[in-house]
């Protein structure tokens, strides 16, 4: 069954679960966000609100904004990657990291952040923070093409990670993370 089908939505409503964790799915329809008594938590790759939508760890590399590479754990809402934020992380990059290395480090750190967030929600220790989405960028799958990948790889090959790491605190202060 497709995730947004009436059958799946009905199954979720009757499941008795209190928390659902989402990562890498298609966009969930508003019927999911309207389900009472269930917290749906999304792990978005990218730092929202700066980068929302698809490919949002590749576009910051293309734009030479490595401080926006990361993961955002947020409450699922009808706004694409625009829900209140529980936690954000940036991966620990190393100077010779490839796009693939950065992606894997981000997924690993994001998963750890998701686990901590769920634990905090269960213990009643976590309240999400609302943020203004006005200054962010929204990318769709249709925005991704060979040029994006080529430009991103060119930035990595030209030393983007080293430039970022050499002045990390300056770059990161421009795009603060939410915790």
Coordinates of C-alpha atoms in Angstrom, one line a residue:
X1 CA 0.0 0.0 0.0
X2 CA 1.1 3.6 -0.6
X3 CA 1.9 5.5 2.6
X4 CA -0.8 8.1 2.0
X5 CA -3.6 5.6 1.3
X6 CA -6.8 5.5 3.4
X7 CA -5.8 2.0 4.5
X8 CA -2.4 3.1 5.9
X9 CA -3.9 6.1 7.6
X10 CA -6.6 4.0 9.2
X11 CA -4.0 1.5 10.3
X12 CA -2.0 4.2 12.0
X13 CA -5.0 5.7 13.7
X14 CA -6.0 2.3 15.2
X15 CA -2.5 1.2 16.0
X16 CA -2.3 2.6 19.5
X17 CA 1.2 4.0 18.9
X18 CA 2.1 7.3 20.5
X19 CA 5.2 8.3 18.4
X20 CA 6.0 7.7 14.8
X21 CA 9.5 8.4 13.4
X22 CA 9.8 9.3 9.7
X23 CA 12.9 9.5 7.6
X24 CA 13.2 9.5 3.8
X25 CA 9.6 9.1 3.0
X26 CA 7.5 10.9 0.4
X27 CA 5.6 13.9 1.6
X28 CA 2.9 12.7 4.1
X29 CA -0.5 14.1 3.4
X30 CA -2.3 16.4 5.9
X31 CA -4.4 13.4 7.1
X32 CA -1.3 12.3 9.0
X33 CA -0.8 15.5 10.8
X34 CA -4.5 15.6 11.9
X35 CA -4.3 12.2 13.7
X36 CA -4.9 12.9 17.4
X37 CA -2.7 11.6 20.2
X38 CA 0.2 10.6 18.0
X39 CA 3.5 12.6 17.7
X40 CA 5.0 12.3 14.2
X41 CA 8.7 13.2 14.3
X42 CA 10.6 13.7 11.0
X43 CA 14.4 13.5 10.5
X44 CA 15.1 16.0 7.7
X45 CA 18.5 16.0 6.2
X46 CA 19.4 19.6 6.1
X47 CA 19.2 22.4 8.6
X48 CA 15.6 23.8 8.5
X49 CA 14.5 26.5 8.1
X50 CA 17.6 27.4 6.0
X51 CA 17.2 24.4 3.6
X52 CA 13.9 22.6 3.3
X53 CA 12.6 20.0 0.9
X54 CA 14.7 17.6 -1.2
X55 CA 18.5 17.3 -1.6
X56 CA 19.0 19.7 1.2
X57 CA 22.5 18.6 2.2
X58 CA 23.6 18.7 -1.4
X59 CA 22.4 22.2 -2.2
X60 CA 24.4 23.7 0.7
X61 CA 27.5 22.0 -0.6
X62 CA 26.8 23.4 -4.1
X63 CA 26.1 26.9 -2.6
X64 CA 29.3 26.6 -0.5
X65 CA 27.3 26.9 2.8
X66 CA 28.6 23.8 4.6
X67 CA 27.4 25.2 7.9
X68 CA 23.8 24.3 6.6
X69 CA 24.7 20.6 6.2
X70 CA 23.1 18.6 9.0
X71 CA 19.9 17.0 10.2
X72 CA 16.8 18.6 11.8
X73 CA 14.5 16.6 14.0
X74 CA 11.1 18.3 13.9
X75 CA 7.4 17.7 14.4
X76 CA 5.7 16.8 11.2
X77 CA 3.2 19.5 10.0
X78 CA 1.6 20.4 6.7
X79 CA 4.5 22.7 5.9
X80 CA 7.3 20.9 4.2
X81 CA 10.1 20.5 6.7
X82 CA 8.6 23.5 8.5
X83 CA 7.4 22.0 11.8
X84 CA 8.6 23.0 15.2
X85 CA 12.2 21.8 15.8
X86 CA 13.2 19.5 18.6
X87 CA 16.9 19.2 17.8
X88 CA 19.5 19.8 15.1
X89 CA 23.0 18.5 14.5
X90 CA 25.9 19.1 12.1
X91 CA 28.1 16.2 11.2
X92 CA 31.7 16.1 12.3
X93 CA 33.4 16.7 9.0
X94 CA 37.1 16.0 8.2
X95 CA 39.1 17.7 5.6
X96 CA 39.2 14.8 3.1
X97 CA 35.5 13.9 3.4
X98 CA 33.6 13.2 0.2
X99 CA 30.0 14.1 -0.4
X100 CA 29.2 10.4 0.4
X101 CA 31.2 10.6 3.7
X102 CA 29.4 13.8 4.7
X103 CA 26.0 12.2 3.9
X104 CA 26.7 9.1 5.9
X105 CA 28.0 11.0 8.9
X106 CA 24.9 13.2 8.8
X107 CA 22.6 10.2 8.7
X108 CA 24.4 8.6 11.7
X109 CA 24.4 11.7 13.8
X110 CA 20.8 12.5 12.8
X111 CA 19.7 9.0 13.9
X112 CA 21.4 9.5 17.2
X113 CA 19.6 12.8 17.6
X114 CA 16.3 11.2 16.7
X115 CA 16.7 8.5 19.4
X116 CA 17.5 11.2 22.0
X117 CA 14.5 13.2 20.9
X118 CA 12.2 10.2 21.2
X119 CA 13.6 9.5 24.7
X120 CA 13.1 13.1 25.7
X121 CA 9.5 13.1 24.4
X122 CA 8.7 9.9 26.3
X123 CA 10.1 11.4 29.5
X124 CA 8.3 14.7 28.9
X125 CA 11.6 16.6 28.7
X126 CA 11.3 18.0 25.1
X127 CA 9.3 20.9 23.7
X128 CA 9.8 21.8 20.1
X129 CA 10.7 25.3 19.1
X130 CA 8.9 27.3 16.5
X131 CA 11.1 29.0 14.0
X132 CA 10.5 31.6 11.2
X133 CA 10.7 29.9 7.8
X134 CA 10.8 33.2 5.9
X135 CA 14.6 33.2 5.3
X136 CA 14.9 29.6 4.2
X137 CA 15.0 28.0 0.8
X138 CA 12.7 25.3 -0.4
X139 CA 14.1 22.8 -2.9
X140 CA 12.0 20.2 -4.8
X141 CA 13.1 17.0 -6.5
X142 CA 12.7 18.8 -9.8
X143 CA 15.4 21.2 -8.7
X144 CA 18.0 18.4 -8.6
X145 CA 20.0 17.7 -11.8
X146 CA 23.4 16.8 -13.0
X147 CA 24.6 20.4 -12.7
X148 CA 23.8 20.4 -8.9
X149 CA 25.8 17.3 -8.4
X150 CA 28.7 18.5 -10.6
X151 CA 28.9 21.9 -8.8
X152 CA 28.7 20.2 -5.4
X153 CA 31.6 17.8 -6.4
X154 CA 33.6 20.8 -7.8
X155 CA 33.2 22.6 -4.4
X156 CA 34.4 19.5 -2.5
X157 CA 37.3 19.0 -4.9
X158 CA 38.3 22.7 -4.6
X159 CA 38.6 22.4 -0.8
X160 CA 35.2 23.6 0.5
X161 CA 35.4 21.3 3.6
X162 CA 38.9 22.7 4.5
X163 CA 37.7 26.3 4.1
X164 CA 34.7 25.6 6.2
X165 CA 36.7 23.8 9.0
X166 CA 39.3 26.6 9.0
X167 CA 36.7 29.2 10.1
X168 CA 33.9 26.9 11.3
X169 CA 32.7 29.0 14.2
X170 CA 32.3 32.1 11.9
X171 CA 30.4 30.1 9.3
X172 CA 28.3 28.3 11.9
X173 CA 27.3 31.5 13.7
X174 CA 25.6 32.7 10.5
X175 CA 23.3 29.7 10.7
X176 CA 22.7 28.8 14.3
X177 CA 21.3 25.4 15.1
X178 CA 18.3 24.9 17.4
X179 CA 18.6 22.6 20.5

